[in-house]
Short mmCIF file of C-alpha atoms and ligand atoms in Angstrom, two decimals:
data_model
loop_
_atom_site.label_atom_id
_atom_site.label_comp_id
_atom_site.label_asym_id
_atom_site.label_seq_id
_atom_site.Cartn_x
_atom_site.Cartn_y
_atom_site.Cartn_z
CA MET T 1 -24.82 -21.91 -17.73
CA THR T 2 -24.55 -18.00 -18.15
CA GLN T 3 -22.24 -16.30 -15.64
CA LYS T 4 -25.46 -14.96 -14.07
CA GLU T 5 -26.90 -18.57 -13.46
CA ARG T 6 -23.55 -19.63 -12.16
CA TYR T 7 -23.64 -16.78 -9.57
CA GLU T 8 -27.21 -17.41 -8.67
CA SER T 9 -26.19 -21.10 -7.82
CA ALA T 10 -23.18 -19.98 -5.89
CA LYS T 11 -25.24 -17.59 -3.93
CA GLU T 12 -27.41 -20.41 -2.81
CA MET T 13 -24.60 -22.70 -1.70
CA TYR T 14 -22.96 -19.73 0.14
CA ALA T 15 -26.36 -19.10 1.82
CA LYS T 16 -26.44 -22.65 3.02
CA LEU T 17 -22.96 -22.00 4.61
CA GLY T 18 -24.47 -18.96 6.29
CA VAL T 19 -22.93 -16.30 3.97
CA ASP T 20 -24.79 -13.40 2.30
CA THR T 21 -22.77 -12.79 -0.98
CA GLU T 22 -24.92 -9.72 -1.85
CA ALA T 23 -23.92 -7.98 1.30
CA ALA T 24 -20.34 -9.04 0.66
CA ILE T 25 -20.26 -7.68 -2.79
CA GLU T 26 -21.85 -4.29 -1.91
CA LEU T 27 -19.71 -3.83 1.21
CA LEU T 28 -16.38 -4.45 -0.70
CA LYS T 29 -17.27 -1.90 -3.46
CA GLN T 30 -17.00 0.87 -1.03
CA GLN T 31 -13.51 0.02 0.51
CA PRO T 32 -10.64 2.01 -0.79
CA VAL T 33 -7.38 0.41 -1.60
CA SER T 34 -4.51 2.53 -2.36
CA LEU T 35 -2.64 1.79 -5.68
CA HIS T 36 1.02 2.77 -5.55
CA CYS T 37 2.12 4.85 -8.38
CA TRP T 38 5.69 3.55 -7.98
CA GLN T 39 5.01 0.00 -9.58
CA GLY T 40 4.84 1.87 -12.97
CA ASP T 41 8.30 3.16 -13.15
CA ASP T 42 10.51 0.97 -10.79
CA VAL T 43 10.25 3.55 -7.76
CA THR T 44 12.25 6.10 -9.89
CA GLY T 45 10.18 9.19 -9.77
CA PHE T 46 10.63 12.44 -11.78
CA ASP T 47 12.72 14.67 -9.64
CA HIS T 48 16.22 13.12 -10.00
CA ASP T 49 18.41 10.96 -12.29
CA GLY T 50 20.35 8.82 -9.71
CA PRO T 51 19.70 5.36 -8.61
CA LEU T 52 17.12 3.93 -6.31
CA THR T 53 18.68 3.99 -2.85
CA GLY T 54 17.66 3.56 0.84
CA GLY T 55 17.98 -0.28 1.09
CA ILE T 56 15.14 -1.04 -1.53
CA GLN T 57 15.78 -2.49 -4.93
CA THR T 58 13.99 -3.24 -8.10
CA THR T 59 15.20 -5.99 -10.36
CA GLY T 60 14.60 -6.59 -14.00
CA ASN T 61 14.32 -4.27 -17.08
CA TYR T 62 11.12 -5.30 -18.66
CA PRO T 63 10.30 -2.80 -21.48
CA GLY T 64 7.88 0.06 -21.28
CA ARG T 65 8.76 1.69 -17.83
CA ALA T 66 6.79 5.03 -17.44
CA LYS T 67 9.27 7.85 -18.00
CA THR T 68 7.08 10.93 -17.60
CA PRO T 69 4.09 11.92 -15.71
CA LYS T 70 1.88 11.61 -18.75
CA GLN T 71 3.11 8.01 -19.36
CA LEU T 72 2.66 7.08 -15.79
CA MET T 73 -0.84 8.39 -15.71
CA GLU T 74 -1.71 6.60 -19.02
CA ASP T 75 -0.60 3.46 -17.42
CA LEU T 76 -2.39 3.92 -14.18
CA GLU T 77 -5.59 4.53 -16.36
CA GLN T 78 -5.32 1.19 -17.90
CA VAL T 79 -4.99 -0.41 -14.45
CA ILE T 80 -8.00 1.38 -13.04
CA ARG T 81 -9.99 -0.02 -16.01
CA LEU T 82 -8.91 -3.42 -15.38
CA VAL T 83 -9.46 -3.85 -11.53
CA PRO T 84 -12.72 -4.11 -9.55
CA GLY T 85 -13.30 -2.11 -6.51
CA LYS T 86 -12.54 1.34 -5.19
CA VAL T 87 -9.16 2.71 -6.12
CA LYS T 88 -7.14 5.26 -4.20
CA LEU T 89 -4.04 6.81 -5.69
CA ASN T 90 -0.82 6.51 -3.68
CA LEU T 91 1.98 9.11 -4.65
CA HIS T 92 5.48 9.60 -3.42
CA ALA T 93 7.04 13.14 -3.22
CA CYS T 94 9.50 12.23 -5.88
CA TYR T 95 6.64 12.21 -8.29
CA ALA T 96 6.25 15.73 -8.17
CA ILE T 97 5.54 17.43 -11.56
CA LEU T 98 8.33 19.93 -12.19
CA GLU T 99 8.02 21.90 -15.39
CA PRO T 100 11.34 22.64 -17.02
CA GLY T 101 13.03 25.68 -15.34
CA GLN T 102 10.87 25.10 -12.25
CA PHE T 103 13.11 22.76 -10.29
CA ALA T 104 12.20 22.55 -6.45
CA ASP T 105 14.27 20.46 -4.16
CA ARG T 106 12.39 18.26 -1.76
CA ASP T 107 12.41 20.67 1.05
CA GLN T 108 10.97 23.31 -1.22
CA LEU T 109 7.96 21.17 -2.59
CA GLU T 110 4.53 22.83 -2.80
CA PRO T 111 1.04 21.83 -3.67
CA LYS T 112 1.29 23.38 -6.93
CA HIS T 113 3.93 20.80 -7.97
CA PHE T 114 1.24 18.14 -7.53
CA ALA T 115 -1.67 20.00 -9.28
CA GLY T 116 -1.39 17.49 -12.24
CA TRP T 117 -2.08 14.54 -9.96
CA VAL T 118 -5.08 16.34 -8.31
CA GLU T 119 -6.53 16.90 -11.93
CA PHE T 120 -5.94 13.20 -12.53
CA ALA T 121 -7.44 12.11 -9.34
CA LYS T 122 -10.62 14.23 -9.81
CA LYS T 123 -10.86 13.03 -13.26
CA HIS T 124 -11.14 9.46 -12.01
CA GLN T 125 -12.70 10.34 -8.61
CA LEU T 126 -9.80 9.09 -6.61
CA GLY T 127 -8.68 9.84 -3.09
CA ILE T 128 -4.92 10.47 -2.79
CA ASP T 129 -2.23 9.19 -0.28
CA PHE T 130 1.10 10.47 -0.07
CA ASN T 131 4.74 9.74 1.02
CA PRO T 132 7.55 11.91 1.69
CA THR T 133 10.60 10.40 -0.20
CA PHE T 134 13.57 9.99 2.12
CA PHE T 135 15.69 8.06 -0.34
CA SER T 136 17.15 8.39 -3.85
CA HIS T 137 18.57 11.84 -3.24
CA GLU T 138 22.06 13.32 -2.84
CA ARG T 139 21.10 14.80 0.57
CA VAL T 140 20.81 11.35 2.16
CA LYS T 141 24.14 11.52 4.07
CA ASP T 142 26.05 8.26 4.86
CA GLY T 143 22.66 6.48 4.62
CA LEU T 144 21.04 8.80 6.95
CA THR T 145 18.20 11.27 6.77
CA LEU T 146 15.96 12.19 9.89
CA SER T 147 18.46 10.44 12.15
CA SER T 148 21.50 12.10 10.71
CA PRO T 149 24.02 13.53 13.20
CA ASP T 150 24.59 16.12 10.67
CA GLU T 151 22.23 18.96 11.60
CA GLU T 152 22.02 20.45 8.29
CA THR T 153 21.11 17.21 6.60
CA ARG T 154 18.53 16.31 9.36
CA ARG T 155 16.95 19.86 8.80
CA PHE T 156 16.60 19.43 5.11
CA TRP T 157 14.75 16.23 5.63
CA ILE T 158 12.56 17.70 8.53
CA GLU T 159 11.53 20.43 6.10
CA HIS T 160 10.72 17.85 3.37
CA GLY T 161 8.54 16.10 5.82
CA LYS T 162 6.76 19.40 6.68
CA ALA T 163 6.32 20.28 3.04
CA CYS T 164 4.69 16.89 2.48
CA ILE T 165 2.14 17.58 5.37
CA ARG T 166 1.22 20.65 3.57
CA ILE T 167 0.90 18.75 0.38
CA SER T 168 -1.18 16.00 2.02
CA SER T 169 -3.53 18.78 3.41
CA TYR T 170 -4.03 20.12 -0.09
CA PHE T 171 -4.85 16.56 -1.37
CA ALA T 172 -7.25 16.01 1.26
CA GLN T 173 -8.79 19.41 0.72
CA GLU T 174 -8.91 19.14 -3.01
CA THR T 175 -10.53 15.47 -3.03
CA GLY T 176 -12.43 15.80 0.14
CA ILE T 177 -11.07 12.38 1.08
CA PRO T 178 -8.49 11.94 3.97
CA CYS T 179 -4.84 11.66 2.94
CA VAL T 180 -2.72 9.03 4.48
CA MET T 181 0.90 10.28 4.66
CA ASN T 182 3.39 7.58 5.39
CA ILE T 183 6.93 8.22 6.85
CA TRP T 184 9.53 5.60 5.95
CA THR T 185 13.23 6.12 5.83
CA GLY T 186 15.86 3.53 5.03
CA ASP T 187 18.14 5.07 7.71
CA GLY T 188 20.44 2.46 9.41
CA TYR T 189 23.82 0.98 9.35
CA LYS T 190 25.48 -1.92 7.32
CA ASP T 191 27.51 -3.04 10.15
CA ILE T 192 27.34 -3.18 13.94
CA PRO T 193 26.89 0.44 15.25
CA ALA T 194 28.43 1.78 18.35
CA ASP T 195 25.27 3.80 19.29
CA ARG T 196 21.97 2.58 18.64
CA MET T 197 19.97 5.00 20.58
CA GLY T 198 21.41 8.22 19.40
CA PRO T 199 19.99 7.90 15.84
CA ARG T 200 16.65 6.71 17.29
CA MET T 201 16.42 9.90 19.51
CA ARG T 202 17.18 12.14 16.57
CA TYR T 203 14.70 10.26 14.33
CA LYS T 204 12.03 10.64 17.28
CA ASP T 205 12.65 14.44 17.49
CA SER T 206 12.55 14.88 13.56
CA ILE T 207 9.26 13.06 13.22
CA GLU T 208 7.98 15.27 16.12
CA GLN T 209 9.02 18.28 14.30
CA ILE T 210 7.52 17.20 11.15
CA LEU T 211 4.22 16.43 13.00
CA SER T 212 4.45 20.02 14.55
CA GLU T 213 3.34 21.33 11.17
CA PRO T 214 -0.21 22.09 11.55
CA TYR T 215 -2.81 19.67 10.05
CA ASP T 216 -6.23 18.36 10.70
CA TYR T 217 -5.91 14.76 12.01
CA GLN T 218 -9.31 14.07 10.44
CA MET T 219 -7.96 14.75 7.06
CA VAL T 220 -4.30 14.18 7.09
CA LYS T 221 -3.24 10.84 8.54
CA PRO T 222 0.46 10.51 9.17
CA CYS T 223 1.95 7.02 9.66
CA VAL T 224 5.21 5.66 10.70
CA GLU T 225 6.45 2.54 8.91
CA SER T 226 8.92 0.13 10.64
CA LYS T 227 11.36 -2.19 9.10
CA VAL T 228 13.80 -4.91 10.02
CA PHE T 229 16.70 -4.44 7.58
CA GLY T 230 17.59 -3.24 4.03
CA ILE T 231 19.99 -4.02 1.34
CA GLY T 232 23.34 -2.38 2.52
CA VAL T 233 21.75 -1.74 5.86
CA GLU T 234 21.66 -5.15 7.37
CA ALA T 235 22.90 -4.60 10.99
CA TYR T 236 20.72 -1.87 12.32
CA THR T 237 17.61 0.05 11.21
CA VAL T 238 16.66 3.21 13.04
CA GLY T 239 12.96 2.88 12.47
CA SER T 240 12.69 -0.66 13.88
CA ALA T 241 9.28 -2.32 14.86
CA GLU T 242 9.58 -1.30 18.51
CA PHE T 243 10.64 2.15 17.63
CA SER T 244 7.92 2.84 15.17
CA LEU T 245 5.06 1.11 17.34
CA SER T 246 6.12 2.96 20.41
CA PHE T 247 6.38 6.31 18.60
CA ALA T 248 2.78 5.80 17.20
CA ALA T 249 1.45 4.64 20.65
CA ALA T 250 3.04 7.83 22.27
CA HIS T 251 1.35 10.04 19.66
CA THR T 252 -2.00 8.54 19.15
CA GLU T 253 -3.66 12.00 18.42
CA GLN T 254 -1.08 12.76 15.58
CA CYS T 255 -0.26 9.55 13.65
CA MET T 256 -0.77 5.74 13.46
CA PRO T 257 1.56 2.80 12.89
CA LEU T 258 2.11 1.24 9.56
CA MET T 259 2.98 -2.37 8.95
CA ASP T 260 4.45 -3.59 5.81
CA ASN T 261 4.25 -7.34 5.70
CA GLY T 262 7.80 -7.50 4.07
CA HIS T 263 9.28 -5.84 7.04
CA TYR T 264 9.32 -8.62 9.72
CA HIS T 265 11.34 -11.79 10.21
CA PRO T 266 10.01 -14.52 7.90
CA THR T 267 8.08 -16.54 10.63
CA GLU T 268 6.40 -13.31 11.92
CA MET T 269 2.86 -12.83 10.61
CA VAL T 270 1.22 -9.33 10.07
CA SER T 271 -2.08 -11.21 9.91
CA ASP T 272 -1.49 -11.90 13.65
CA LYS T 273 -0.12 -8.33 14.35
CA ILE T 274 -3.28 -6.64 12.92
CA PRO T 275 -5.70 -7.76 15.64
CA ALA T 276 -2.84 -7.21 18.19
CA LEU T 277 -2.59 -3.46 17.23
CA LEU T 278 -6.35 -3.13 16.89
CA CYS T 279 -6.70 -3.73 20.52
CA PHE T 280 -4.68 -0.48 21.16
CA PHE T 281 -4.76 1.69 18.13
CA PRO T 282 -7.86 3.50 16.92
CA GLU T 283 -6.47 3.23 13.34
CA ILE T 284 -3.65 1.52 11.71
CA ALA T 285 -2.14 1.31 8.03
CA LEU T 286 -0.85 -1.47 5.94
CA HIS T 287 1.44 -1.99 3.11
CA ILE T 288 0.44 -5.15 1.34
CA THR T 289 3.32 -6.85 -0.48
CA ARG T 290 4.77 -10.40 -0.96
CA PRO T 291 8.15 -11.10 0.63
CA ILE T 292 10.14 -13.95 -0.76
CA ARG T 293 12.98 -14.73 1.60
CA TRP T 294 13.48 -10.96 2.49
CA ASP T 295 11.53 -7.71 1.54
CA SER T 296 11.56 -8.48 -2.17
CA ASP T 297 8.42 -6.74 -2.80
CA HIS T 298 6.93 -9.53 -5.28
CA VAL T 299 3.62 -8.89 -6.83
CA VAL T 300 0.84 -9.71 -4.38
CA LEU T 301 -1.04 -12.99 -4.99
CA PHE T 302 -4.09 -14.72 -3.59
CA ASP T 303 -2.06 -16.70 -1.30
CA ASP T 304 -2.56 -17.90 2.22
CA GLU T 305 -1.06 -14.85 4.19
CA THR T 306 -2.82 -12.50 1.92
CA LYS T 307 -5.94 -14.33 2.59
CA GLU T 308 -5.26 -14.26 6.35
CA MET T 309 -4.55 -10.56 6.48
CA ALA T 310 -7.80 -9.85 4.66
CA LYS T 311 -9.62 -12.06 7.19
CA GLU T 312 -8.41 -10.06 10.15
CA ILE T 313 -9.64 -6.79 8.72
CA VAL T 314 -12.94 -8.37 7.71
CA ARG T 315 -13.81 -10.46 10.86
CA ASN T 316 -12.82 -7.68 13.21
CA GLN T 317 -15.12 -5.13 11.27
CA ALA T 318 -12.08 -3.03 10.84
CA PHE T 319 -12.54 -1.36 7.40
CA GLU T 320 -13.01 1.81 9.08
CA ARG T 321 -9.94 1.55 10.99
CA VAL T 322 -7.49 -0.12 8.61
CA TYR T 323 -5.97 1.97 5.62
CA MET T 324 -4.92 -0.57 3.04
CA ALA T 325 -2.19 0.27 0.50
CA LEU T 326 -0.42 -2.09 -1.91
CA ASP T 327 3.51 -1.69 -1.88
CA TYR T 328 5.58 -3.88 -4.24
CA PHE T 329 7.60 -3.38 -7.55
CA ASP T 330 8.59 -5.86 -9.98
CA ALA T 331 10.52 -4.64 -13.05
CA SER T 332 10.91 -8.03 -14.51
CA ILE T 333 7.37 -8.38 -16.03
CA ASN T 334 4.80 -6.32 -17.56
CA ARG T 335 4.23 -3.52 -15.04
CA ILE T 336 0.50 -3.04 -15.85
CA ALA T 337 0.00 -6.78 -15.25
CA ALA T 338 1.97 -6.62 -12.03
CA TRP T 339 -0.26 -3.71 -10.87
CA THR T 340 -3.43 -5.62 -11.83
CA VAL T 341 -2.67 -8.89 -10.46
CA GLY T 342 -1.66 -7.35 -7.17
CA PHE T 343 -4.85 -5.22 -6.87
CA ARG T 344 -7.07 -7.95 -8.06
CA SER T 345 -5.50 -10.50 -5.63
CA TRP T 346 -6.16 -8.12 -2.61
CA GLN T 347 -9.63 -7.58 -3.75
CA LYS T 348 -10.03 -11.49 -3.92
CA ALA T 349 -8.75 -11.96 -0.53
CA LEU T 350 -11.18 -9.35 0.84
CA LEU T 351 -14.12 -10.64 -1.03
CA GLN T 352 -13.27 -14.21 0.18
CA ALA T 353 -12.93 -12.99 3.72
CA LEU T 354 -16.37 -11.35 3.38
CA CYS T 355 -17.82 -14.68 2.09
CA THR T 356 -17.18 -16.47 5.31
CA PRO T 357 -19.53 -17.13 8.27
CA ASN T 358 -17.27 -15.24 10.61
CA GLU T 359 -19.59 -15.00 13.50
CA ALA T 360 -20.48 -18.60 13.41
CA TYR T 361 -16.74 -19.59 13.27
CA GLN T 362 -16.16 -17.24 16.40
CA GLN T 363 -18.77 -18.90 18.26
CA LEU T 364 -17.40 -22.40 17.49
CA GLN T 365 -14.17 -21.09 18.92
CA GLU T 366 -15.67 -19.61 22.01
CA GLN T 367 -17.45 -22.95 22.61
CA ASN T 368 -14.22 -24.72 22.17
CA ARG T 369 -15.66 -26.77 19.30
CA MET T 370 -12.35 -26.65 17.50
CA THR T 371 -12.87 -29.92 15.61
CA GLU T 372 -16.02 -28.64 14.09
CA LEU T 373 -14.19 -25.25 13.35
CA MET T 374 -11.53 -27.01 11.38
CA VAL T 375 -14.09 -28.97 9.49
CA ARG T 376 -16.07 -25.91 8.60
CA GLN T 377 -13.10 -23.89 7.76
CA GLU T 378 -11.85 -26.61 5.23
CA GLU T 379 -15.40 -26.91 3.86
CA ILE T 380 -15.68 -23.30 2.63
CA LYS T 381 -12.45 -23.48 0.94
CA THR T 382 -14.09 -25.39 -2.11
CA ALA T 383 -17.30 -23.34 -2.14
CA PRO T 384 -17.71 -21.71 -5.63
CA PHE T 385 -15.77 -18.41 -4.80
CA GLY T 386 -14.86 -17.89 -8.63
CA ASP T 387 -18.54 -17.30 -9.53
CA VAL T 388 -18.89 -14.72 -6.72
CA TRP T 389 -15.73 -13.06 -7.88
CA ALA T 390 -16.87 -13.00 -11.37
CA GLU T 391 -20.05 -11.34 -10.40
CA TYR T 392 -18.28 -8.74 -8.21
CA CYS T 393 -16.12 -7.86 -11.15
CA GLU T 394 -18.96 -7.44 -13.44
CA ARG T 395 -20.82 -5.27 -11.13
CA CYS T 396 -17.70 -3.00 -10.82
CA GLY T 397 -17.45 -2.84 -14.60
CA ALA T 398 -14.19 -4.68 -14.61
CA PRO T 399 -13.25 -7.86 -16.74
CA ALA T 400 -14.07 -10.96 -14.79
CA GLU T 401 -11.89 -13.24 -16.80
CA ASP T 402 -8.11 -12.95 -16.53
CA SER T 403 -7.73 -13.88 -20.05
CA GLU T 404 -9.85 -10.86 -21.01
CA TRP T 405 -7.88 -8.32 -19.24
CA PHE T 406 -4.60 -9.74 -20.11
CA ALA T 407 -5.33 -9.55 -23.86
CA GLN T 408 -5.88 -5.79 -23.21
CA VAL T 409 -2.68 -5.54 -21.46
CA GLN T 410 -0.71 -7.33 -24.32
CA LYS T 411 -2.34 -5.01 -26.78
CA TYR T 412 -1.34 -2.02 -24.78
CA GLU T 413 2.24 -3.49 -24.43
CA LYS T 414 2.39 -3.84 -28.22
CA GLU T 415 1.00 -0.49 -29.08
CA VAL T 416 2.33 1.62 -26.39
CA LEU T 417 4.84 0.29 -24.13
CA ARG T 418 7.13 -1.32 -26.72
CA LYS T 419 7.09 2.09 -28.48
CA ARG T 420 8.57 3.79 -25.47
C1 LIG H 1 10.43 0.14 1.81
C2 LIG H 1 9.21 0.67 2.37
C3 LIG H 1 8.46 1.57 1.60
C4 LIG H 1 8.76 1.72 0.22
C5 LIG H 1 7.91 2.93 -0.38
C6 LIG H 1 8.32 3.06 -1.76
O1 LIG H 1 10.99 -0.98 2.24
O2 LIG H 1 8.19 -0.65 2.18
O3 LIG H 1 7.14 1.68 1.91
O4 LIG H 1 8.29 0.55 -0.46
O5 LIG H 1 7.85 3.98 0.16
ZN1 LIG H 2 6.19 -0.25 2.58
#
């Protein structure tokens, strides 16, 4: 059987289960997913030499890390060719392209330092999301930025945040696509603090000052990302879940909450939090990652919680309300493959969620026909999803078979990455 024939047969089987695979494929093609530039160089960036700080860590030293903007763009181009669906580019401020002799510190960054990225985005017709970088920098004082008791330090980081709002506006204007700008800091303490509220009050004031920079909320979408703990910051995190959610709830005209599924206690599920937040927030944002025992940022796989998160977006018809971004970094394996597997996994999760008779299931639940619901939810797990996935890849012009794209990655590793 050819792939087309297999798809036709799968389509019929899904139709019997109440699923329109054509509609699923066409809808998914239009949904942007943010591809994080930082998988390509272990969250290093181009504006400093120091180590990665802020409580996050990459482990491994697989050869081929991108060391220049040109290399990172070349690597991203590989990934874009190998994944189906609509890619959006996710940048961090530390990826500013600073020509020799043109150094600008983080509080001095301007749109012009990102012109190369805009050119790249236009070439590939991508929208751009953005992140101020509140880590890996000498002005992080005693592990604190926006919550620092040192006013000069705090001012520096507020100015950085404001500069990033202006850069986000520039991205939105240039691409015509809204720019999601995520605020995350690793601020916190390694051991039991004496004052938990003071830093939070300063953090609150700092974010408010950043958001006082003028922007059009239709085009620039600031988010606040919470976290439970980081490496070296185990006892106390300023931007905790309650802090960030409450901040977003108190500023709904200016920002939205961002949930990273690596940032909660291991038995808490972001899939369950998505519909909870959708009851209150017009829009929310996600960082999709795979935590193993902690916020380890492993490559996203097509696993149960990934599928469950995708289901919550799809069955609540929330594509317009949920901004989806990948956020993980593995330096122990081929980075192009890491990017590709993660992006493809999230696409699979969304496509499978779309290939589900969600309304029929909802009705079963409402009628309390829970036995039947279980039977039907189990039944669909063995439907021929692989054939629909292959068709989707083909229609997007991406390789359907993993062996096919992986061969290309191996070739690129041999010819380009190993020579760096
Ligand atoms: C860290 C947060 C944050 C970062 C990126 C690089 O725990 O998840 O989103 O991963 O900003
Ligand atoms: Zn994150």
